[in-house]
DNA sequence: CTGTTAGCGCATTCAA
DNA sequence: TTGAATGCGCTAACAG
């Protein structure tokens, strides 16, 4: 049996309150007493009981990372682990713990509980001080529940609700930079493979594509816009549908889709970048390792995760419910071989 | 303010105990009373307070997934997300929650706390009912702490401690099958790129390699054994070191290393499988997508995660501390193009 | 500066 | 079958 506050107090010859003050770094404890208490804490290996503390303080120091409908994407795309590392690092740095809520597409066999019920349970049982939501679709019910239950939350990705705090990357500008680069290289028939359009990230990248072309006075050809799903297979399939329309360049809204497109082009005997230029988005590690190396838009994925957590924590620790916080991180064009520019 | 047991009891016109019995599915409540209480629970949206419940029951229904020294590997290798999906699914299925403890290699800036201190804190604060440990090295201090604190735990991967429960895949047999396959194809100068040898999985795969050769009466040539680190870059570097010794076939202990090796071979102008045969391990999604498609050893990664959780839960729910549980899942040779067999 | 007191919300004896 | 009483381990007023 691990020691309790009570026991530590007895051993140190003080009251529980004093020990409590010591472990909570509160003032108003005589230095020598403080030292004596620390000594006992060290010797006994005392550690406060999390549940007891939570019950008293009404805070858990646990934040949840909610990833709704864990589509296959998440597990093929390197985005996810990198993002999570950012999240985990920030939690560690601030002494918070991380609860992971992944909801698989398929209903778990043993559980009669729906994803919706699981949300409710986790959110309302007050396991969590706050929540980071990632990769949700626009209409995900989690937002409804979060708002209704008044759970503080931060979204990784834009979300246009008046009470939604979020951290996002500048998808519009990133995509525009990519397409502008292709335009500069002389391309005019530029196609795009979008992400699933029920996600804002996908919508925003498409918007960037549109803006770049429009600014150049090039009319949008809807045949050159095909919806993908952020996966490699999706990119490959989308590219096949694009081929009949003979684009000279393609902007894929994710690196994995670009890699899929690369495959489709190869199968069709087309060379990249000689016959067709290709640009991706994300700059995942794989992007620089494929042949030809992918020109792409780098987004600070890990930082996105850290920032989301840090924003959430700042919300938790100074509750200024009035203001809504939004952060947009910049993206950066990384030029490699696949767009046809000769790199040194 | 969410409702408490007390309030529900009042509304239903019964005592707290009765409501408690109802939510905990206990017998000895008159059906009509039970129904009345449920009705109030539904209407109020009552949900038990996790911390209060934990304090009383001394159980949290939270299990931890501890991944020590989150080396880069974890975030490039698709192994990790797939494993985690298995873990998360099993948790959802059994109504447990998942706490993720990732410890980054680099010390988080804000935190003066060492990884060791973080372990202590998480384990001893009784946030967790039990722990699944993955990807630990042999000498990781977490094992010491777990045993000392008496926290129930299951390791994903073999661990030869008398009190250690684990779930593993049959790395030895898997590796042996891979090498035997190469032997059958007529190869005799078979090299291997191992994983980091401070992990049992790496050791075991090397052992399988040795067994296959020895059984065939082929002496082990230490020049043909090079240590990698499970990453693509590591595989590439290892392959380069191997080239002077002119193997005719290579068994890489992970697919990512095999892909790295592929790259090194290409750079050297060698064709796979014509000039040199290549076999990997894992069967990650990427394995079937590279060119040539990788012959590899499939391990049931997702199942490994689920089984680890299920074993842990069974340990938690029927505490038979005497017995130690060990599960070894089978592996399977998947023959594709990179080994030089013509596939239909 | 320190101790006493009173909950936090629930499960669980024990009586009735 | 039900209710009243007790305590899980801690924090936070409030006195002193």
mmCIF file of N, CA, C and O in Angstrom, chain A residues 56-107:
data_model
loop_
_atom_site.group_PDB
_atom_site.id
_atom_site.type_symbol
_atom_site.label_atom_id
_atom_site.label_comp_id
_atom_site.label_asym_id
_atom_site.label_seq_id
_atom_site.Cartn_x
_atom_site.Cartn_y
_atom_site.Cartn_z
ATOM 1 N N UNK A 56 -11.174 16.545 -5.430
ATOM 2 C CA UNK A 56 -11.140 17.762 -4.633
ATOM 3 C C UNK A 56 -10.963 19.022 -5.483
ATOM 4 O O UNK A 56 -11.589 20.050 -5.215
ATOM 5 N N UNK A 57 -10.111 18.940 -6.472
ATOM 6 C CA UNK A 57 -9.820 20.151 -7.254
ATOM 7 C C UNK A 57 -10.752 20.326 -8.440
ATOM 8 O O UNK A 57 -10.779 21.380 -9.056
ATOM 9 N N UNK A 58 -11.407 19.257 -8.816
ATOM 10 C CA UNK A 58 -12.246 19.257 -10.020
ATOM 11 C C UNK A 58 -11.415 19.456 -11.273
ATOM 12 O O UNK A 58 -11.887 20.007 -12.256
ATOM 13 N N UNK A 59 -10.177 19.077 -11.197
ATOM 14 C CA UNK A 59 -9.366 19.093 -12.414
ATOM 15 C C UNK A 59 -8.518 17.818 -12.447
ATOM 16 O O UNK A 59 -8.103 17.318 -11.410
ATOM 17 N N UNK A 60 -8.267 17.314 -13.660
ATOM 18 C CA UNK A 60 -7.591 16.016 -13.770
ATOM 19 C C UNK A 60 -6.171 16.116 -14.326
ATOM 20 O O UNK A 60 -5.412 15.170 -14.242
ATOM 21 N N UNK A 61 -5.864 17.233 -14.936
ATOM 22 C CA UNK A 61 -4.618 17.358 -15.681
ATOM 23 C C UNK A 61 -4.494 16.298 -16.772
ATOM 24 O O UNK A 61 -3.389 15.824 -17.078
ATOM 25 N N UNK A 62 -5.618 15.936 -17.299
ATOM 26 C CA UNK A 62 -5.610 15.021 -18.442
ATOM 27 C C UNK A 62 -6.318 15.719 -19.585
ATOM 28 O O UNK A 62 -7.387 16.294 -19.389
ATOM 29 N N UNK A 63 -5.708 15.694 -20.751
ATOM 30 C CA UNK A 63 -6.434 16.214 -21.896
ATOM 31 C C UNK A 63 -6.617 15.089 -22.896
ATOM 32 O O UNK A 63 -5.829 14.156 -22.960
ATOM 33 N N UNK A 64 -7.693 15.186 -23.619
ATOM 34 C CA UNK A 64 -8.031 14.118 -24.547
ATOM 35 C C UNK A 64 -7.644 14.493 -25.964
ATOM 36 O O UNK A 64 -7.764 15.648 -26.357
ATOM 37 N N UNK A 65 -7.150 13.523 -26.700
ATOM 38 C CA UNK A 65 -6.956 13.728 -28.125
ATOM 39 C C UNK A 65 -8.014 12.886 -28.805
ATOM 40 O O UNK A 65 -7.980 11.652 -28.745
ATOM 41 N N UNK A 66 -8.970 13.568 -29.404
ATOM 42 C CA UNK A 66 -10.083 12.849 -30.012
ATOM 43 C C UNK A 66 -9.905 12.810 -31.519
ATOM 44 O O UNK A 66 -9.747 13.840 -32.165
ATOM 45 N N UNK A 67 -9.879 11.631 -32.040
ATOM 46 C CA UNK A 67 -9.773 11.469 -33.482
ATOM 47 C C UNK A 67 -10.972 10.672 -33.943
ATOM 48 O O UNK A 67 -11.020 9.467 -33.815
ATOM 49 N N UNK A 68 -11.963 11.392 -34.449
ATOM 50 C CA UNK A 68 -13.202 10.726 -34.830
ATOM 51 C C UNK A 68 -12.958 9.824 -36.032
ATOM 52 O O UNK A 68 -11.981 9.978 -36.738
ATOM 53 N N UNK A 69 -13.884 8.940 -36.216
ATOM 54 C CA UNK A 69 -13.827 8.022 -37.350
ATOM 55 C C UNK A 69 -12.426 7.801 -37.894
ATOM 56 O O UNK A 69 -12.066 8.292 -38.941
ATOM 57 N N UNK A 70 -11.688 7.015 -37.144
ATOM 58 C CA UNK A 70 -10.302 6.776 -37.511
ATOM 59 C C UNK A 70 -10.243 6.063 -38.856
ATOM 60 O O UNK A 70 -10.023 4.874 -38.942
ATOM 61 N N UNK A 71 -10.450 6.833 -39.869
ATOM 62 C CA UNK A 71 -10.385 6.271 -41.219
ATOM 63 C C UNK A 71 -9.004 5.703 -41.500
ATOM 64 O O UNK A 71 -8.047 6.048 -40.816
ATOM 65 N N UNK A 72 -8.941 4.869 -42.471
ATOM 66 C CA UNK A 72 -7.672 4.234 -42.804
ATOM 67 C C UNK A 72 -6.581 5.266 -43.024
ATOM 68 O O UNK A 72 -5.432 5.057 -42.685
ATOM 69 N N UNK A 73 -6.967 6.378 -43.586
ATOM 70 C CA UNK A 73 -6.017 7.444 -43.859
ATOM 71 C C UNK A 73 -5.014 7.624 -42.735
ATOM 72 O O UNK A 73 -3.810 7.633 -42.943
ATOM 73 N N UNK A 74 -5.557 7.748 -41.553
ATOM 74 C CA UNK A 74 -4.739 8.072 -40.405
ATOM 75 C C UNK A 74 -3.616 7.087 -40.192
ATOM 76 O O UNK A 74 -2.605 7.403 -39.592
ATOM 77 N N UNK A 75 -3.822 5.879 -40.658
ATOM 78 C CA UNK A 75 -2.844 4.865 -40.322
ATOM 79 C C UNK A 75 -1.904 4.555 -41.471
ATOM 80 O O UNK A 75 -1.005 3.767 -41.344
ATOM 81 N N UNK A 76 -2.134 5.185 -42.579
ATOM 82 C CA UNK A 76 -1.200 5.032 -43.684
ATOM 83 C C UNK A 76 -0.429 6.324 -43.827
ATOM 84 O O UNK A 76 0.711 6.341 -44.242
ATOM 85 N N UNK A 77 -1.090 7.382 -43.472
ATOM 86 C CA UNK A 77 -0.488 8.688 -43.659
ATOM 87 C C UNK A 77 0.413 9.032 -42.491
ATOM 88 O O UNK A 77 0.009 8.979 -41.343
ATOM 89 N N UNK A 78 1.636 9.391 -42.795
ATOM 90 C CA UNK A 78 2.599 9.724 -41.732
ATOM 91 C C UNK A 78 2.190 10.969 -40.954
ATOM 92 O O UNK A 78 2.752 11.256 -39.914
ATOM 93 N N UNK A 79 1.214 11.688 -41.451
ATOM 94 C CA UNK A 79 0.755 12.895 -40.781
ATOM 95 C C UNK A 79 0.432 12.616 -39.322
ATOM 96 O O UNK A 79 0.859 13.323 -38.407
ATOM 97 N N UNK A 80 -0.311 11.581 -39.119
ATOM 98 C CA UNK A 80 -0.860 11.282 -37.819
ATOM 99 C C UNK A 80 0.184 11.078 -36.717
ATOM 100 O O UNK A 80 0.158 11.761 -35.691
ATOM 101 N N UNK A 81 1.144 10.199 -36.916
ATOM 102 C CA UNK A 81 2.163 10.014 -35.877
ATOM 103 C C UNK A 81 2.940 11.282 -35.583
ATOM 104 O O UNK A 81 3.271 11.558 -34.426
ATOM 105 N N UNK A 82 3.201 12.055 -36.609
ATOM 106 C CA UNK A 82 3.983 13.271 -36.400
ATOM 107 C C UNK A 82 3.187 14.271 -35.571
ATOM 108 O O UNK A 82 3.689 14.873 -34.623
ATOM 109 N N UNK A 83 1.943 14.408 -35.938
ATOM 110 C CA UNK A 83 1.051 15.283 -35.183
ATOM 111 C C UNK A 83 0.992 14.850 -33.721
ATOM 112 O O UNK A 83 1.096 15.656 -32.794
ATOM 113 N N UNK A 84 0.878 13.553 -33.546
ATOM 114 C CA UNK A 84 0.749 13.040 -32.197
ATOM 115 C C UNK A 84 2.007 13.278 -31.387
ATOM 116 O O UNK A 84 1.933 13.511 -30.180
ATOM 117 N N UNK A 85 3.122 13.226 -32.050
ATOM 118 C CA UNK A 85 4.344 13.499 -31.308
ATOM 119 C C UNK A 85 4.345 14.924 -30.785
ATOM 120 O O UNK A 85 4.732 15.186 -29.644
ATOM 121 N N UNK A 86 3.881 15.841 -31.619
ATOM 122 C CA UNK A 86 3.779 17.223 -31.170
ATOM 123 C C UNK A 86 2.864 17.337 -29.962
ATOM 124 O O UNK A 86 3.186 17.997 -28.972
ATOM 125 N N UNK A 87 1.762 16.655 -30.032
ATOM 126 C CA UNK A 87 0.798 16.678 -28.933
ATOM 127 C C UNK A 87 1.420 16.095 -27.661
ATOM 128 O O UNK A 87 1.355 16.700 -26.582
ATOM 129 N N UNK A 88 2.025 14.950 -27.811
ATOM 130 C CA UNK A 88 2.588 14.274 -26.641
ATOM 131 C C UNK A 88 3.704 15.106 -26.010
ATOM 132 O O UNK A 88 3.775 15.239 -24.783
ATOM 133 N N UNK A 89 4.551 15.668 -26.843
ATOM 134 C CA UNK A 89 5.640 16.487 -26.325
ATOM 135 C C UNK A 89 5.126 17.653 -25.503
ATOM 136 O O UNK A 89 5.621 17.929 -24.413
ATOM 137 N N UNK A 90 4.135 18.332 -26.050
ATOM 138 C CA UNK A 90 3.599 19.485 -25.337
ATOM 139 C C UNK A 90 2.969 19.050 -24.015
ATOM 140 O O UNK A 90 3.103 19.723 -22.999
ATOM 141 N N UNK A 91 2.301 17.934 -24.023
ATOM 142 C CA UNK A 91 1.711 17.434 -22.779
ATOM 143 C C UNK A 91 2.802 17.161 -21.758
ATOM 144 O O UNK A 91 2.712 17.592 -20.606
ATOM 145 N N UNK A 92 3.805 16.445 -22.163
ATOM 146 C CA UNK A 92 4.902 16.143 -21.252
ATOM 147 C C UNK A 92 5.507 17.423 -20.695
ATOM 148 O O UNK A 92 5.766 17.532 -19.499
ATOM 149 N N UNK A 93 5.707 18.379 -21.583
ATOM 150 C CA UNK A 93 6.366 19.608 -21.176
ATOM 151 C C UNK A 93 5.565 20.366 -20.117
ATOM 152 O O UNK A 93 6.129 21.081 -19.301
ATOM 153 N N UNK A 94 4.257 20.203 -20.151
ATOM 154 C CA UNK A 94 3.430 20.958 -19.214
ATOM 155 C C UNK A 94 2.851 20.084 -18.110
ATOM 156 O O UNK A 94 1.904 20.485 -17.433
ATOM 157 N N UNK A 95 3.374 18.885 -18.015
ATOM 158 C CA UNK A 95 2.891 17.975 -16.988
ATOM 159 C C UNK A 95 1.400 17.674 -17.076
ATOM 160 O O UNK A 95 0.714 17.614 -16.058
ATOM 161 N N UNK A 96 0.959 17.506 -18.279
ATOM 162 C CA UNK A 96 -0.402 17.020 -18.479
ATOM 163 C C UNK A 96 -0.318 15.596 -19.013
ATOM 164 O O UNK A 96 0.712 15.192 -19.563
ATOM 165 N N UNK A 97 -1.392 14.866 -18.844
ATOM 166 C CA UNK A 97 -1.425 13.522 -19.391
ATOM 167 C C UNK A 97 -2.336 13.501 -20.597
ATOM 168 O O UNK A 97 -3.193 14.358 -20.773
ATOM 169 N N UNK A 98 -2.133 12.494 -21.411
ATOM 170 C CA UNK A 98 -2.827 12.438 -22.687
ATOM 171 C C UNK A 98 -3.712 11.213 -22.787
ATOM 172 O O UNK A 98 -3.241 10.082 -22.661
ATOM 173 N N UNK A 99 -4.975 11.445 -22.997
ATOM 174 C CA UNK A 99 -5.887 10.330 -23.194
ATOM 175 C C UNK A 99 -6.229 10.285 -24.667
ATOM 176 O O UNK A 99 -6.632 11.294 -25.255
ATOM 177 N N UNK A 100 -6.086 9.117 -25.238
ATOM 178 C CA UNK A 100 -6.282 8.993 -26.674
ATOM 179 C C UNK A 100 -7.614 8.332 -26.965
ATOM 180 O O UNK A 100 -7.886 7.227 -26.498
ATOM 181 N N UNK A 101 -8.440 9.015 -27.724
ATOM 182 C CA UNK A 101 -9.717 8.409 -28.104
ATOM 183 C C UNK A 101 -9.766 8.232 -29.607
ATOM 184 O O UNK A 101 -10.031 9.165 -30.349
ATOM 185 N N UNK A 102 -9.477 7.026 -30.012
ATOM 186 C CA UNK A 102 -9.543 6.692 -31.428
ATOM 187 C C UNK A 102 -10.820 5.913 -31.654
ATOM 188 O O UNK A 102 -11.082 4.941 -30.965
ATOM 189 N N UNK A 103 -11.577 6.346 -32.618
ATOM 190 C CA UNK A 103 -12.783 5.591 -32.893
ATOM 191 C C UNK A 103 -12.657 4.928 -34.245
ATOM 192 O O UNK A 103 -12.572 5.580 -35.267
ATOM 193 N N UNK A 104 -12.624 3.658 -34.212
ATOM 194 C CA UNK A 104 -12.463 2.911 -35.449
ATOM 195 C C UNK A 104 -13.750 2.984 -36.255
ATOM 196 O O UNK A 104 -14.824 3.168 -35.720
ATOM 197 N N UNK A 105 -13.587 2.856 -37.556
ATOM 198 C CA UNK A 105 -14.765 2.882 -38.415
ATOM 199 C C UNK A 105 -15.681 1.709 -38.105
ATOM 200 O O UNK A 105 -16.870 1.833 -37.934
ATOM 201 N N UNK A 106 -15.069 0.541 -38.038
ATOM 202 C CA UNK A 106 -15.873 -0.644 -37.767
ATOM 203 C C UNK A 106 -16.238 -0.685 -36.293
ATOM 204 O O UNK A 106 -15.418 -0.413 -35.428
ATOM 205 N N UNK A 107 -17.450 -1.063 -36.024
ATOM 206 C CA UNK A 107 -17.883 -1.200 -34.646
ATOM 207 C C UNK A 107 -17.094 -2.305 -33.980
ATOM 208 O O UNK A 107 -17.003 -3.407 -34.504
#
